[in-house]
Each structure stands twice: as C-alpha cells, then as structure tokens.
Tab-separated table of C-alpha atoms in Angstrom:
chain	number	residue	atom	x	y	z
A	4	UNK	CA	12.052	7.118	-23.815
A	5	UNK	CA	13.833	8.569	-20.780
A	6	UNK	CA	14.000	6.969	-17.435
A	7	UNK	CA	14.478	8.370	-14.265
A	8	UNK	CA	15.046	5.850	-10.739
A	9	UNK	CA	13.645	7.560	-7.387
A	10	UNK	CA	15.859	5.893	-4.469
A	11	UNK	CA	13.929	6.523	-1.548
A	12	UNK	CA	14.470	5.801	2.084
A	13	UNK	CA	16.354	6.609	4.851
A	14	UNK	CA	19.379	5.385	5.397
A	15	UNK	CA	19.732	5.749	9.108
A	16	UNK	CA	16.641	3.345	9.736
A	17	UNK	CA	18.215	0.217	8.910
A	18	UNK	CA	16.220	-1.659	6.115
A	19	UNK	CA	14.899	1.123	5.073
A	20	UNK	CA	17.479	2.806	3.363
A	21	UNK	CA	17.518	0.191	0.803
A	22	UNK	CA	16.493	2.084	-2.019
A	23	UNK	CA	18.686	4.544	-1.332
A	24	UNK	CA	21.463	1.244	-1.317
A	25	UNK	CA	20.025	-0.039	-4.652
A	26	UNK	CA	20.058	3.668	-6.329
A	27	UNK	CA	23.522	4.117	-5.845
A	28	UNK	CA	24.512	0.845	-7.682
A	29	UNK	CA	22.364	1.728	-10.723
A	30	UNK	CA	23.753	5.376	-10.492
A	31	UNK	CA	27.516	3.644	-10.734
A	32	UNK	CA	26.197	1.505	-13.902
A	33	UNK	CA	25.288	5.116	-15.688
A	34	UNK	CA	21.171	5.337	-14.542
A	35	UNK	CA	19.284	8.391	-14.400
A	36	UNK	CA	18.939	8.120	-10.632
A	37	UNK	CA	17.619	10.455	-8.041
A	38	UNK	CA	17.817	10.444	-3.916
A	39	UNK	CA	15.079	11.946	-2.956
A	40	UNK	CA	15.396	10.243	0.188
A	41	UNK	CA	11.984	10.873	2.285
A	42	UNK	CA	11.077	13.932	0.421
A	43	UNK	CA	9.216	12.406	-2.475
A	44	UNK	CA	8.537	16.275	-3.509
A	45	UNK	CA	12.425	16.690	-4.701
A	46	UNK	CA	11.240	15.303	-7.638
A	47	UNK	CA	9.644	19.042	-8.589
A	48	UNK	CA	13.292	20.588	-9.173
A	49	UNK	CA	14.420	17.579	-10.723
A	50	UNK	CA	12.099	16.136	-13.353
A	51	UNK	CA	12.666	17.015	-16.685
A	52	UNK	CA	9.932	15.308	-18.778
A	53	UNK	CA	11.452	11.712	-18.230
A	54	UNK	CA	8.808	9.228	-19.956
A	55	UNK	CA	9.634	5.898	-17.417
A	56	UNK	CA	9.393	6.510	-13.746
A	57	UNK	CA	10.731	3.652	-11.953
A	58	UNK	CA	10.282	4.285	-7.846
A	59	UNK	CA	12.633	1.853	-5.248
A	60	UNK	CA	11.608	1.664	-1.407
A	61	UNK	CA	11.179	-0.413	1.118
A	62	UNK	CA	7.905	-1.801	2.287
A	63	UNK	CA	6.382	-3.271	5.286
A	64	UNK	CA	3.815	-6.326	4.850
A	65	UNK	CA	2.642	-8.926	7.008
A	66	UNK	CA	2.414	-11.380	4.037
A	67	UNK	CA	5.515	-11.365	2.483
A	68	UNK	CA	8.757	-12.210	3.892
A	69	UNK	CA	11.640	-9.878	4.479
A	70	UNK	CA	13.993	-9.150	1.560
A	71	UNK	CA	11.184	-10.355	-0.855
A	72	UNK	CA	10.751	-7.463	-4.060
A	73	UNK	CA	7.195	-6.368	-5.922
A	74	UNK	CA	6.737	-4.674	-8.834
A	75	UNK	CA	3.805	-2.990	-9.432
A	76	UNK	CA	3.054	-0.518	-12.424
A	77	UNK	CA	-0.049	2.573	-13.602
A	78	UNK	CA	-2.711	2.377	-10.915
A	79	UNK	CA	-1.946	-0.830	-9.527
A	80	UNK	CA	0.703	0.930	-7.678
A	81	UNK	CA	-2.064	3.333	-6.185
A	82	UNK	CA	-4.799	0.476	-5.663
A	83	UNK	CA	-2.196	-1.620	-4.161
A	84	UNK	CA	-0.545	0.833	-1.610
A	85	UNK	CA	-3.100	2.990	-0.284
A	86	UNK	CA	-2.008	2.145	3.149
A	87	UNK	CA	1.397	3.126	2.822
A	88	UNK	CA	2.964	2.594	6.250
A	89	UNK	CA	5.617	5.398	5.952
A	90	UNK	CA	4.959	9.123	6.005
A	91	UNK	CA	7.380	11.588	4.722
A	92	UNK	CA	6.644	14.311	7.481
A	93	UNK	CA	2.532	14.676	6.584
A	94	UNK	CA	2.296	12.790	3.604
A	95	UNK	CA	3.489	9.441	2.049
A	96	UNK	CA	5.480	9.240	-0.815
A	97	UNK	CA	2.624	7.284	-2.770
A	98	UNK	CA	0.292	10.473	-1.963
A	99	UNK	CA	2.987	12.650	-2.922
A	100	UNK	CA	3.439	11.170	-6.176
A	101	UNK	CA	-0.090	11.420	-6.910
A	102	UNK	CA	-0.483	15.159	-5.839
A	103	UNK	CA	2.463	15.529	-8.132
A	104	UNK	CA	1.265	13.600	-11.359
A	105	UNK	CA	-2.174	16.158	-10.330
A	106	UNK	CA	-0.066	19.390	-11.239
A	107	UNK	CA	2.448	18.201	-13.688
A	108	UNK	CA	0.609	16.848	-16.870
A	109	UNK	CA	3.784	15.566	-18.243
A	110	UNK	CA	3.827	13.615	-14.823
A	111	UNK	CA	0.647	12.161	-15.076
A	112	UNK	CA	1.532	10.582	-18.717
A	113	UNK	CA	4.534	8.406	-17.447
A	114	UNK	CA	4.972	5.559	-17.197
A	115	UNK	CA	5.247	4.731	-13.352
A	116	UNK	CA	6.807	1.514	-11.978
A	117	UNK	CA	7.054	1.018	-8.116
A	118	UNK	CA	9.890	-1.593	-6.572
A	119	UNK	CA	9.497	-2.314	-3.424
A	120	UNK	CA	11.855	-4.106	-1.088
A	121	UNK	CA	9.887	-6.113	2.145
A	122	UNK	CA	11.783	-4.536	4.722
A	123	UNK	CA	12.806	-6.567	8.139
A	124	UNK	CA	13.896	-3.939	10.451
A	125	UNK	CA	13.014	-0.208	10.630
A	126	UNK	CA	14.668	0.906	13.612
A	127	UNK	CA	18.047	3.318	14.178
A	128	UNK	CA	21.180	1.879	12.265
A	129	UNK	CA	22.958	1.956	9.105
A	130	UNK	CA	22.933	-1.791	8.367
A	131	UNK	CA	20.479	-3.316	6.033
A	132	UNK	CA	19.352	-7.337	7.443
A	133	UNK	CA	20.956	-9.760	5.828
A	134	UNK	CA	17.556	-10.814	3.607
A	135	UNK	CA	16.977	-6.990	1.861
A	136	UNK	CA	20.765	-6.593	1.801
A	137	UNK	CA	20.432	-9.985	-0.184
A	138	UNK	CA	17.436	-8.485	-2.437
A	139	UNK	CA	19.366	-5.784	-3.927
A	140	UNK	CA	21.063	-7.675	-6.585
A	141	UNK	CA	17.140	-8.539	-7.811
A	142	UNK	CA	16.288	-4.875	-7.728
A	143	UNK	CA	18.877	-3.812	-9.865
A	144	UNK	CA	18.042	-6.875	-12.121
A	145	UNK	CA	14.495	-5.973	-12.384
A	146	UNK	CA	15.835	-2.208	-13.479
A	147	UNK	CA	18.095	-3.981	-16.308
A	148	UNK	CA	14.867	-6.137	-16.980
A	149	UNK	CA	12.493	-2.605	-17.582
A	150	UNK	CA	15.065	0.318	-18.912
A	151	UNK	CA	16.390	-0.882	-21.858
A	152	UNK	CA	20.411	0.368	-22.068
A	153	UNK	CA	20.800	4.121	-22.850
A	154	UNK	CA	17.376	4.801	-21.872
C-alpha cells in the first residue's frame, strides 16, 4: 500500500506552517511527502494512485489547547471539520479534498487520515510558538505509528 503525506500550510503565518515543518522531517526520513502548501489542488499533478493519504495542518479550536494533535480518519475527517477556519483562496483544503476524491475514483478509495496541529498564532512570521513547535515530534510519531516502513 502506498502512502503519500500532504504538508500543508503556510509558512509565513507563524503556526501555521507547521505541516509544512513536520513534512520536511518525514521527507528527510525517506516519506512520500508533498508541499502543497495552501493549494490543496497540487495534489492533481501529483497523485499517482497512492492507497494511504495521510494530510498534516494546523487547526484552530477553541477547545483544545495550542500544540495539541488529532487524528481523524474516512468521513470523520469531513463530519468533524466542516467549519474549516482556513480558505485556500475560495475554498478550504477539506472542500478541496472532497471535490477531488468527486473526480478521481482512485481518490475516493483511499484511505484518508487528517493530522492536525492546534495552532497558537496565525499572524505574519516564520516562527512556530513554542507549544506546536513542541508537537512536531508527535506528528511525525503518529506517521511512524500509521505507514508502516517502505510503505
């Protein structure tokens, strides 16, 4: 089963580059990983069949704490972030990724995972807070925990 890791983010909003943070460490360990930044529709040129989607971005929530991660997997992900806070341009990535799964049927059949990464901060900078900078060692964990090595 192939995997393929969406970073997303951007990094020059503070916490909210964190996927893109957390992407580049599993792309060093030898991950299938793709920035797609804020453009969640990259993943058109780029998607090759994979079987295990595994999505990393931050989130805002006013019930968990900054630096805390979810995972959520299949619909919960959809149930669970319908109000997705951030748009890429018109469209969230979360709506993106459905319209996506809508016209590839391959798409549709994987196995999605989203991690998300409670972000602190979402304002102009390049440094993460020190709570999601501390998460990132979890999120990479969490990748180790669900792609089994070589996959």
């Amino acid at each position: 089963m192939g995997t393929l890791i969406l970073a997303l983010g951007n990094e020059l909003m503070r916490d909210d580059g964190v996927g893109l943070k957390a992407g580049r460490i599993l792309l060093e360990k030898g991950y299938n990983v793709l920035e797609v930044g804020t453009d969640i529709f990259l993943l058109v040129n780029h998607y090759s069949g994979e079987e295990r989607i595994i999505i990393i971005d931050a989130i805002l929530s006013d019930e968990l704490r900054p630096g805390e991660v979810i995972h959520l997997q299949g619909i919960e992900i959809f149930e669970k972030l319908k109000g997705e806070i951030r748009s890429a341009h018109f469209m969230g990535a979360i709506d993106g990724l459905k319209l996506l799964m809508a016209l590839d049927e391959r798409l549709a059949k994987a196995e999605i995972h989203f991690i998300g990464i409670v972000a602190k901060e979402i304002n102009l900078g390049m440094e993460l807070s020190e709570e999601v900078e501390g998460a990132i060692p979890k999120v990479v964990e969490l990748v180790e925990k669900l792609v089994p090595p070589g996959q």
